[in-house]
Short mmCIF file of C-alpha atoms and ligand atoms in Angstrom, two decimals:
data_model
loop_
_atom_site.label_atom_id
_atom_site.label_comp_id
_atom_site.label_asym_id
_atom_site.label_seq_id
_atom_site.Cartn_x
_atom_site.Cartn_y
_atom_site.Cartn_z
CA MET A 1 50.58 163.69 70.52
CA ASN A 2 49.91 160.33 68.91
CA ASN A 3 50.76 158.28 71.97
CA MET A 4 47.56 159.48 73.60
CA PHE A 5 45.71 156.96 71.42
CA LYS A 6 45.54 153.53 73.01
CA ALA A 7 42.82 152.18 70.75
CA PHE A 8 41.23 152.47 67.31
CA LEU A 9 37.69 152.14 66.12
CA ILE A 10 37.61 150.40 62.76
CA LYS A 11 34.93 151.53 60.34
CA TYR A 12 33.79 149.35 57.50
CA ALA A 13 31.29 149.80 54.73
CA GLU A 14 27.96 148.21 55.56
CA ILE A 15 27.05 147.34 51.98
CA GLY A 16 26.96 143.62 51.39
CA VAL A 17 27.43 142.98 55.09
CA LYS A 18 23.80 142.44 55.96
CA GLY A 19 22.18 139.31 57.33
CA LYS A 20 24.15 136.15 57.73
CA ASN A 21 27.05 137.44 55.64
CA ARG A 22 27.80 139.93 58.35
CA TYR A 23 29.55 137.40 60.58
CA ILE A 24 31.66 136.10 57.75
CA PHE A 25 32.68 139.63 56.83
CA GLU A 26 33.42 140.74 60.39
CA ASP A 27 35.27 137.59 61.40
CA ALA A 28 37.41 137.79 58.27
CA LEU A 29 38.10 141.45 58.98
CA VAL A 30 39.15 140.73 62.59
CA SER A 31 41.46 137.97 61.42
CA GLN A 32 43.03 140.17 58.71
CA ILE A 33 43.53 143.03 61.18
CA ASN A 34 45.27 140.61 63.54
CA ASN A 35 47.46 139.45 60.66
CA ALA A 36 48.38 142.97 59.66
CA LEU A 37 49.27 143.96 63.23
CA LYS A 38 51.61 140.99 63.68
CA GLY A 39 54.33 142.97 61.94
CA VAL A 40 53.87 146.03 64.15
CA ASP A 41 56.00 146.78 67.17
CA GLY A 42 53.57 146.42 70.10
CA LYS A 43 50.86 144.13 71.44
CA PHE A 44 47.22 144.44 70.38
CA THR A 45 43.88 142.77 70.82
CA VAL A 46 41.10 143.06 68.26
CA GLN A 47 37.54 142.95 69.55
CA LYS A 48 34.23 142.68 67.82
CA THR A 49 31.38 144.10 69.88
CA THR A 50 27.86 144.87 68.74
CA GLY A 51 28.59 145.67 65.15
CA ARG A 52 31.86 147.46 65.75
CA ILE A 53 35.49 146.47 65.68
CA TYR A 54 38.00 147.89 68.12
CA VAL A 55 41.75 147.54 68.15
CA GLN A 56 43.13 147.87 71.64
CA ALA A 57 46.83 148.48 72.33
CA GLU A 58 47.95 146.25 75.18
CA SER A 59 51.45 147.73 75.35
CA GLU A 60 53.43 150.70 74.12
CA TYR A 61 53.40 150.59 70.32
CA ASP A 62 54.53 152.42 67.21
CA TYR A 63 51.61 154.59 66.12
CA ASP A 64 52.77 155.22 62.55
CA GLU A 65 53.48 151.54 61.96
CA ALA A 66 50.07 150.58 63.32
CA ILE A 67 48.29 153.06 61.04
CA THR A 68 50.31 151.93 58.01
CA ALA A 69 49.38 148.31 58.73
CA LEU A 70 45.69 149.06 59.27
CA LYS A 71 45.52 151.14 56.08
CA ARG A 72 46.41 148.00 54.12
CA VAL A 73 43.57 145.84 55.44
CA PHE A 74 40.92 145.39 52.76
CA GLY A 75 37.42 145.94 54.13
CA VAL A 76 38.51 148.80 56.39
CA SER A 77 36.87 152.03 55.27
CA GLY A 78 38.20 154.19 58.09
CA ILE A 79 40.44 154.11 61.15
CA CYS A 80 39.52 156.33 64.10
CA PRO A 81 42.23 156.83 66.74
CA LEU A 82 40.43 156.74 70.10
CA LEU A 83 41.18 158.56 73.28
CA GLN A 84 39.83 156.28 76.03
CA VAL A 85 39.17 157.50 79.52
CA GLU A 86 37.61 156.10 82.67
CA ASP A 87 34.31 157.66 83.70
CA THR A 88 35.21 159.92 86.62
CA GLY A 89 32.33 162.31 86.20
CA PHE A 90 31.20 164.82 83.58
CA GLU A 91 33.41 167.66 84.82
CA ASP A 92 36.51 165.54 84.28
CA LEU A 93 35.24 164.46 80.88
CA CYS A 94 34.82 168.09 79.80
CA LYS A 95 38.37 168.85 80.90
CA THR A 96 39.74 165.87 78.99
CA VAL A 97 37.78 166.73 75.85
CA ILE A 98 38.94 170.35 75.95
CA GLU A 99 42.57 169.22 76.26
CA TYR A 100 42.01 166.80 73.39
CA MET A 101 40.54 169.52 71.16
CA ASP A 102 43.40 171.84 72.03
CA LYS A 103 46.05 169.26 71.07
CA MET A 104 44.31 168.06 67.92
CA TYR A 105 43.28 171.44 66.54
CA PRO A 106 45.77 174.20 67.32
CA ASP A 107 43.88 176.49 64.93
CA LYS A 108 40.57 177.22 66.63
CA ASN A 109 39.17 179.19 63.72
CA THR A 110 36.98 176.23 62.81
CA THR A 111 33.59 174.62 63.41
CA PHE A 112 32.49 171.54 65.32
CA LYS A 113 29.55 169.49 66.40
CA VAL A 114 29.33 166.98 69.25
CA PHE A 115 27.93 163.53 68.45
CA SER A 116 27.43 161.51 71.58
CA ARG A 117 26.14 157.98 72.02
CA ARG A 118 25.27 156.22 75.20
CA ALA A 119 25.78 152.46 75.13
CA ARG A 120 25.53 152.49 78.91
CA LYS A 121 22.10 153.77 79.85
CA ASN A 122 22.91 154.40 83.52
CA TYR A 123 25.09 157.38 82.59
CA PRO A 124 23.53 160.40 84.36
CA ARG A 125 23.18 162.50 81.18
CA SER A 126 21.23 161.68 78.02
CA SER A 127 23.01 161.87 74.64
CA GLN A 128 21.20 165.09 73.91
CA GLU A 129 22.40 166.57 77.22
CA ILE A 130 25.96 165.47 76.60
CA ASN A 131 25.87 167.16 73.18
CA MET A 132 24.56 170.41 74.62
CA ASP A 133 26.70 170.57 77.75
CA MET A 134 29.92 169.46 76.08
CA GLY A 135 29.30 171.90 73.22
CA GLU A 136 28.91 174.68 75.68
CA ALA A 137 32.07 173.73 77.61
CA ILE A 138 34.09 173.77 74.37
CA LEU A 139 32.64 177.12 73.30
CA ASN A 140 33.56 178.57 76.69
CA ALA A 141 37.11 177.21 76.49
CA PHE A 142 37.85 178.48 72.96
CA PRO A 143 36.21 181.80 72.12
CA GLU A 144 37.14 181.52 68.43
CA ILE A 145 35.54 178.15 67.72
CA ARG A 146 31.95 177.90 66.39
CA VAL A 147 29.26 175.24 66.30
CA ASP A 148 27.98 174.16 62.90
CA VAL A 149 25.25 171.55 63.16
CA HIS A 150 24.88 171.03 59.40
CA ASN A 151 28.40 170.88 58.06
CA PRO A 152 30.93 170.86 60.91
CA LYS A 153 34.65 170.68 60.08
CA ILE A 154 35.18 168.64 63.24
CA SER A 155 32.77 165.86 64.19
CA LEU A 156 33.57 165.21 67.82
CA ASN A 157 32.32 161.79 68.83
CA ILE A 158 31.81 160.86 72.45
CA GLU A 159 30.81 157.29 73.16
CA VAL A 160 29.84 156.34 76.66
CA ARG A 161 30.59 152.66 77.12
CA GLU A 162 32.24 150.98 80.04
CA LYS A 163 34.99 153.50 79.37
CA ILE A 164 34.43 156.67 77.41
CA ASN A 165 35.74 156.90 73.84
CA ILE A 166 36.58 160.26 72.31
CA TYR A 167 37.42 160.59 68.62
CA SER A 168 37.17 163.03 65.76
CA GLU A 169 39.57 161.84 63.08
CA ILE A 170 38.84 159.24 60.41
CA ILE A 171 41.92 158.04 58.56
CA PRO A 172 40.75 156.52 55.25
CA GLY A 173 41.24 152.77 54.80
CA PRO A 174 41.53 150.99 51.44
CA GLY A 175 37.88 149.85 51.25
CA GLY A 176 37.10 146.60 49.47
CA MET A 177 36.31 143.28 51.16
CA PRO A 178 38.39 141.37 53.71
CA ILE A 179 40.60 138.61 52.34
CA GLY A 180 38.87 135.32 52.97
CA THR A 181 35.35 136.44 52.06
CA ALA A 182 35.71 135.33 48.44
CA GLY A 183 37.55 132.32 47.04
CA LYS A 184 41.13 131.98 45.91
CA ALA A 185 42.64 132.85 42.52
CA MET A 186 45.93 132.20 40.74
CA LEU A 187 47.86 135.30 39.68
CA LEU A 188 50.26 135.02 36.75
CA LEU A 189 52.94 137.20 38.27
CA SER A 190 55.72 138.54 36.06
CA GLY A 191 58.30 141.10 37.02
CA GLY A 192 56.36 143.83 35.21
CA ILE A 193 54.22 146.72 36.39
CA ASP A 194 50.83 145.31 35.49
CA SER A 195 50.48 141.91 37.13
CA PRO A 196 51.20 143.03 40.74
CA VAL A 197 48.53 145.72 40.29
CA ALA A 198 46.11 143.15 38.86
CA GLY A 199 46.71 140.90 41.88
CA TYR A 200 46.18 143.78 44.28
CA MET A 201 42.89 144.72 42.62
CA ILE A 202 41.41 141.24 42.78
CA ALA A 203 42.65 140.71 46.34
CA LYS A 204 40.86 143.93 47.26
CA ARG A 205 37.58 142.17 46.55
CA GLY A 206 38.36 139.66 49.29
CA VAL A 207 40.06 137.07 47.08
CA GLN A 208 43.03 135.18 48.47
CA LEU A 209 45.99 135.02 46.08
CA GLU A 210 48.31 132.33 44.91
CA ALA A 211 50.84 133.08 42.17
CA THR A 212 52.82 131.46 39.38
CA TYR A 213 56.00 132.87 37.86
CA PHE A 214 57.75 131.45 34.79
CA HIS A 215 61.46 131.90 34.41
CA ALA A 216 64.01 130.63 31.93
CA PRO A 217 67.36 130.03 33.59
CA PRO A 218 70.11 130.57 32.52
CA TYR A 219 68.55 133.05 30.06
CA THR A 220 66.90 134.81 32.98
CA SER A 221 68.92 135.53 36.10
CA GLU A 222 68.57 134.80 39.77
CA ARG A 223 68.08 138.53 40.28
CA ALA A 224 65.07 138.54 37.92
CA LYS A 225 63.55 135.78 40.05
CA GLN A 226 64.35 137.61 43.28
CA LYS A 227 62.57 140.66 41.87
CA VAL A 228 59.37 138.63 41.41
CA VAL A 229 59.69 137.19 44.93
CA ASP A 230 60.06 140.76 46.19
CA LEU A 231 56.97 141.85 44.24
CA ALA A 232 54.99 138.95 45.70
CA LYS A 233 56.07 140.08 49.18
CA LEU A 234 54.92 143.64 48.46
CA VAL A 235 51.50 142.44 47.27
CA ALA A 236 51.35 140.10 50.28
CA LYS A 237 51.41 143.13 52.57
CA TYR A 238 47.82 143.66 51.41
CA SER A 239 46.68 140.18 50.48
CA GLY A 240 48.34 138.14 53.21
CA PRO A 241 50.85 135.36 52.45
CA ILE A 242 51.10 134.30 48.79
CA LYS A 243 52.19 130.82 47.78
CA LEU A 244 54.41 131.49 44.78
CA ASN A 245 54.97 128.67 42.28
CA ILE A 246 58.20 129.22 40.35
CA VAL A 247 58.21 127.24 37.14
CA ASN A 248 61.28 126.53 35.02
CA PHE A 249 60.02 127.29 31.52
CA THR A 250 63.34 127.04 29.64
CA ASP A 251 62.93 123.66 27.96
CA ILE A 252 59.38 124.42 26.87
CA GLN A 253 60.46 127.75 25.42
CA LEU A 254 63.43 126.23 23.59
CA TYR A 255 61.21 123.49 22.20
CA ILE A 256 58.63 126.01 20.95
CA TYR A 257 61.46 128.10 19.50
CA ASP A 258 62.73 125.03 17.70
CA LYS A 259 59.43 123.83 16.27
CA CYS A 260 57.09 126.78 15.74
CA PRO A 261 57.10 129.86 13.50
CA HIS A 262 58.89 132.63 15.35
CA ASP A 263 56.20 135.24 14.85
CA GLU A 264 53.86 132.96 16.87
CA LEU A 265 56.29 132.37 19.75
CA THR A 266 54.82 134.81 22.21
CA ILE A 267 51.26 133.61 21.73
CA ILE A 268 52.16 129.95 21.99
CA MET A 269 54.31 130.60 25.05
CA ARG A 270 51.52 132.53 26.70
CA ARG A 271 49.12 129.66 26.02
CA TYR A 272 51.45 127.21 27.76
CA MET A 273 51.82 129.59 30.67
CA MET A 274 48.05 129.69 31.03
CA ARG A 275 47.81 125.89 30.87
CA ILE A 276 50.46 125.40 33.56
CA ALA A 277 49.06 128.13 35.80
CA GLU A 278 45.64 126.55 35.44
CA HIS A 279 47.05 123.18 36.45
CA PHE A 280 48.36 124.66 39.72
CA ALA A 281 45.17 126.66 40.16
CA LYS A 282 42.98 123.58 39.99
CA GLU A 283 45.31 121.62 42.22
CA SER A 284 44.91 124.16 45.03
CA GLY A 285 41.27 125.06 44.59
CA CYS A 286 41.63 128.43 42.86
CA LEU A 287 38.46 129.57 41.12
CA GLY A 288 40.13 131.67 38.45
CA LEU A 289 43.33 133.00 36.91
CA ILE A 290 44.44 136.64 37.10
CA THR A 291 46.62 138.43 34.56
CA GLY A 292 47.81 141.99 34.06
CA GLU A 293 46.71 142.11 30.44
CA SER A 294 45.35 145.33 28.96
CA ILE A 295 43.81 145.61 25.49
CA GLY A 296 46.25 146.77 22.85
CA GLN A 297 49.23 147.32 25.16
CA VAL A 298 51.49 144.96 23.19
CA ALA A 299 51.13 142.50 20.29
CA SER A 300 50.19 139.69 22.65
CA GLN A 301 47.34 141.76 24.05
CA THR A 302 45.28 142.60 20.98
CA MET A 303 41.72 141.30 21.12
CA GLN A 304 42.75 138.49 18.77
CA SER A 305 45.76 137.56 20.88
CA LEU A 306 43.72 137.65 24.08
CA ALA A 307 41.18 135.34 22.43
CA ALA A 308 43.98 132.96 21.50
CA THR A 309 45.44 132.82 25.03
CA ASN A 310 41.99 132.62 26.56
CA GLU A 311 41.03 129.65 24.41
CA VAL A 312 43.20 127.20 26.36
CA CYS A 313 41.70 128.12 29.75
CA THR A 314 38.82 126.23 31.27
CA ILE A 315 38.41 128.41 34.38
CA PRO A 316 37.58 132.14 34.34
CA VAL A 317 40.45 134.54 33.63
CA TYR A 318 40.21 137.83 35.52
CA ARG A 319 41.93 140.80 33.88
CA PRO A 320 41.22 143.74 36.18
CA VAL A 321 43.38 146.25 34.24
CA ILE A 322 41.99 145.23 30.84
CA ALA A 323 40.66 148.74 30.05
CA PHE A 324 43.27 150.77 31.92
CA ASP A 325 45.79 153.06 30.23
CA LYS A 326 49.37 152.35 31.24
CA GLN A 327 49.52 155.55 33.28
CA ASP A 328 46.49 154.52 35.33
CA ILE A 329 48.19 151.22 36.13
CA VAL A 330 51.42 153.05 37.01
CA ASP A 331 49.47 155.32 39.37
CA ILE A 332 48.15 152.32 41.30
CA ALA A 333 51.59 150.65 41.26
CA CYS A 334 53.01 153.81 42.88
CA LYS A 335 50.22 153.93 45.43
CA ILE A 336 50.72 150.31 46.50
CA ASP A 337 54.51 150.65 46.38
CA THR A 338 55.30 148.03 43.72
CA TYR A 339 56.39 150.46 40.99
CA GLU A 340 60.01 150.97 42.06
CA THR A 341 60.59 147.22 42.16
CA SER A 342 58.72 146.58 38.89
CA ILE A 343 60.93 148.97 36.91
CA LEU A 344 64.22 147.34 37.96
CA PRO A 345 65.78 146.38 34.63
CA PHE A 346 66.00 142.57 34.75
CA GLU A 347 65.25 140.37 31.77
CA ASP A 348 61.92 138.56 31.45
CA CYS A 349 61.54 135.16 29.80
CA CYS A 350 59.04 136.58 27.31
CA THR A 351 61.35 139.29 26.04
CA ILE A 352 64.30 136.95 25.47
CA PHE A 353 62.56 134.70 22.98
CA VAL A 354 60.46 137.41 21.41
CA ALA A 355 60.23 137.71 17.62
CA LYS A 356 61.01 140.94 15.76
CA HIS A 357 57.57 140.99 14.20
CA PRO A 358 55.12 139.00 16.32
CA VAL A 359 51.67 138.30 14.91
CA THR A 360 49.12 140.77 16.16
CA LYS A 361 46.09 138.95 14.75
CA PRO A 362 46.75 135.30 15.42
CA ASN A 363 44.43 132.90 13.70
CA LEU A 364 43.33 130.13 16.05
CA LYS A 365 43.46 127.44 13.37
CA VAL A 366 47.02 128.41 12.51
CA ILE A 367 48.10 128.52 16.16
CA ASN A 368 46.55 125.13 16.87
CA ALA A 369 48.28 123.70 13.80
CA SER A 370 51.62 125.06 15.04
CA GLU A 371 51.10 123.57 18.46
CA ARG A 372 50.55 120.16 16.87
CA LYS A 373 54.20 120.29 15.86
CA LEU A 374 54.98 120.05 19.58
CA GLU A 375 53.10 116.80 20.08
CA GLU A 376 56.12 114.55 20.35
CA LYS A 377 57.68 116.01 23.48
CA ILE A 378 55.43 118.69 24.97
CA ASP A 379 53.53 116.48 27.45
CA GLU A 380 56.76 115.21 28.87
CA LEU A 381 58.18 118.74 29.13
CA LEU A 382 55.02 120.02 30.80
CA LYS A 383 55.16 117.18 33.30
CA LYS A 384 58.79 117.95 34.06
CA ALA A 385 58.12 121.68 34.48
CA ILE A 386 55.21 120.98 36.81
CA GLU A 387 57.06 118.39 38.86
CA SER A 388 60.13 120.57 39.33
CA VAL A 389 58.15 123.58 40.58
CA GLU A 390 59.84 125.55 43.33
CA ILE A 391 57.51 126.90 45.98
CA ILE A 392 58.15 130.01 48.04
CA ILE A 393 55.75 131.49 50.57
CA ALA A 394 55.92 135.24 50.09
CA GLU A 395 54.91 137.12 53.23
P1 ATP B 1 53.38 142.85 33.24
O1 ATP B 1 53.72 144.28 33.45
O2 ATP B 1 52.41 142.32 34.25
O3 ATP B 1 54.60 141.98 33.08
P2 ATP B 1 53.22 143.18 30.44
O4 ATP B 1 52.61 144.44 30.03
O5 ATP B 1 54.68 143.04 30.45
O6 ATP B 1 52.62 142.81 31.87
P3 ATP B 1 53.02 140.66 29.02
O7 ATP B 1 54.47 140.40 29.20
O8 ATP B 1 52.38 140.48 27.69
O9 ATP B 1 52.56 142.09 29.53
O10 ATP B 1 52.25 139.74 30.01
C1 ATP B 1 50.86 139.80 30.15
C2 ATP B 1 50.49 139.07 31.41
O11 ATP B 1 50.91 137.71 31.35
C3 ATP B 1 51.20 139.61 32.64
O12 ATP B 1 50.50 140.70 33.19
C4 ATP B 1 51.21 138.41 33.55
O13 ATP B 1 49.97 138.26 34.18
C5 ATP B 1 51.43 137.27 32.57
N1 ATP B 1 52.87 136.99 32.43
C6 ATP B 1 53.74 137.45 31.52
N2 ATP B 1 54.98 136.97 31.70
C7 ATP B 1 54.92 136.17 32.78
C8 ATP B 1 55.87 135.38 33.52
N3 ATP B 1 57.15 135.32 33.16
N4 ATP B 1 55.43 134.68 34.58
C9 ATP B 1 54.12 134.74 34.96
N5 ATP B 1 53.21 135.45 34.31
C10 ATP B 1 53.57 136.17 33.24
MG1 MG B 2 55.71 141.46 31.33
#
């Protein structure tokens, strides 16, 4: 049945798309749709005409793959599979529409309403006439079906353009804003459940992502790193390609471990992570950092600990899951398909050097005093970590 659709009408929310922003929004959406369809078996063109976006199949293609790809494009609110026919007269159109209704809705115990639009004014019937005459033809073809003008179960759309478009299904899209309509931000991506979700949520607002991952070889394995690369690739299915900075954090961690009180390790480590991520963020024009922190989830995420990590940042830190319960984050992780990868049991650099009883209410004066014990070598170690960054494009 699905191979009768050779095109899709893409719906998008109009809010925030008025005036001169409209072009930016639509052009970004067209470019993201093109991106998403690159991975689909088949050839497509994406057209923007008078406030609408159409995807046209130019070859045979895989319908399910195309829908899956389009459902990941932020900014898309709905995807309507279109039946497109040449105008060979109203009689033929009625026949085609009746066949369409029969295939799409085997159960005729339902209600419908015809919504027609005429973009081509030389069509011999007015919209009102098309509605009436097509409605009547459908009623005659299927005795069981009924018209409901107020609350129809099936909204049958007939658009007379150069060709005639017939559609009645709207497959929900993800909503949000197309990538490229906001700036860029740096995601601190760990192998956990929370940070991929945080990245997804910010990307959904149109923000392009870059990412930084800290590992501690040989204390953390190659497989732990691969897991983060895999997570970046999963998020990239929504956000587009992610430049992933992989930072060797071992020497910094060992130095902190050597010099600072062990109950402060996690906080001090997190502060250095933020500093390094911010360095890369500024270098590539990111306007903020993103983390998967959530109040009270662990010792390093109490309000006091968050204040301590936040203190070293000079650009905004976005924490989209800050008020989410773990289960709510898990639900999104499942929906976006990162959960199964996130729960693979590989070690994280934070857990290896973690103290038995970390401070939960770090005092900033105390933390700053501890960090002064690192003065001798820390700049050199930071420089080395930054210079030896490994870059992977996750796509
Ligand atoms: P997640 O599930 O995202 O790993 P978490 O609940 O394990 O989060 P923490 O380990 O305290 O929490 O990390 C809080 C945030 O700090 C993470 O969401 C992530 O943004 C960042 N982070 C932690 N570890 C790393 C790492 N090794 N590399 C990059 N960022 C990290
Ligand atoms: Mg973690």
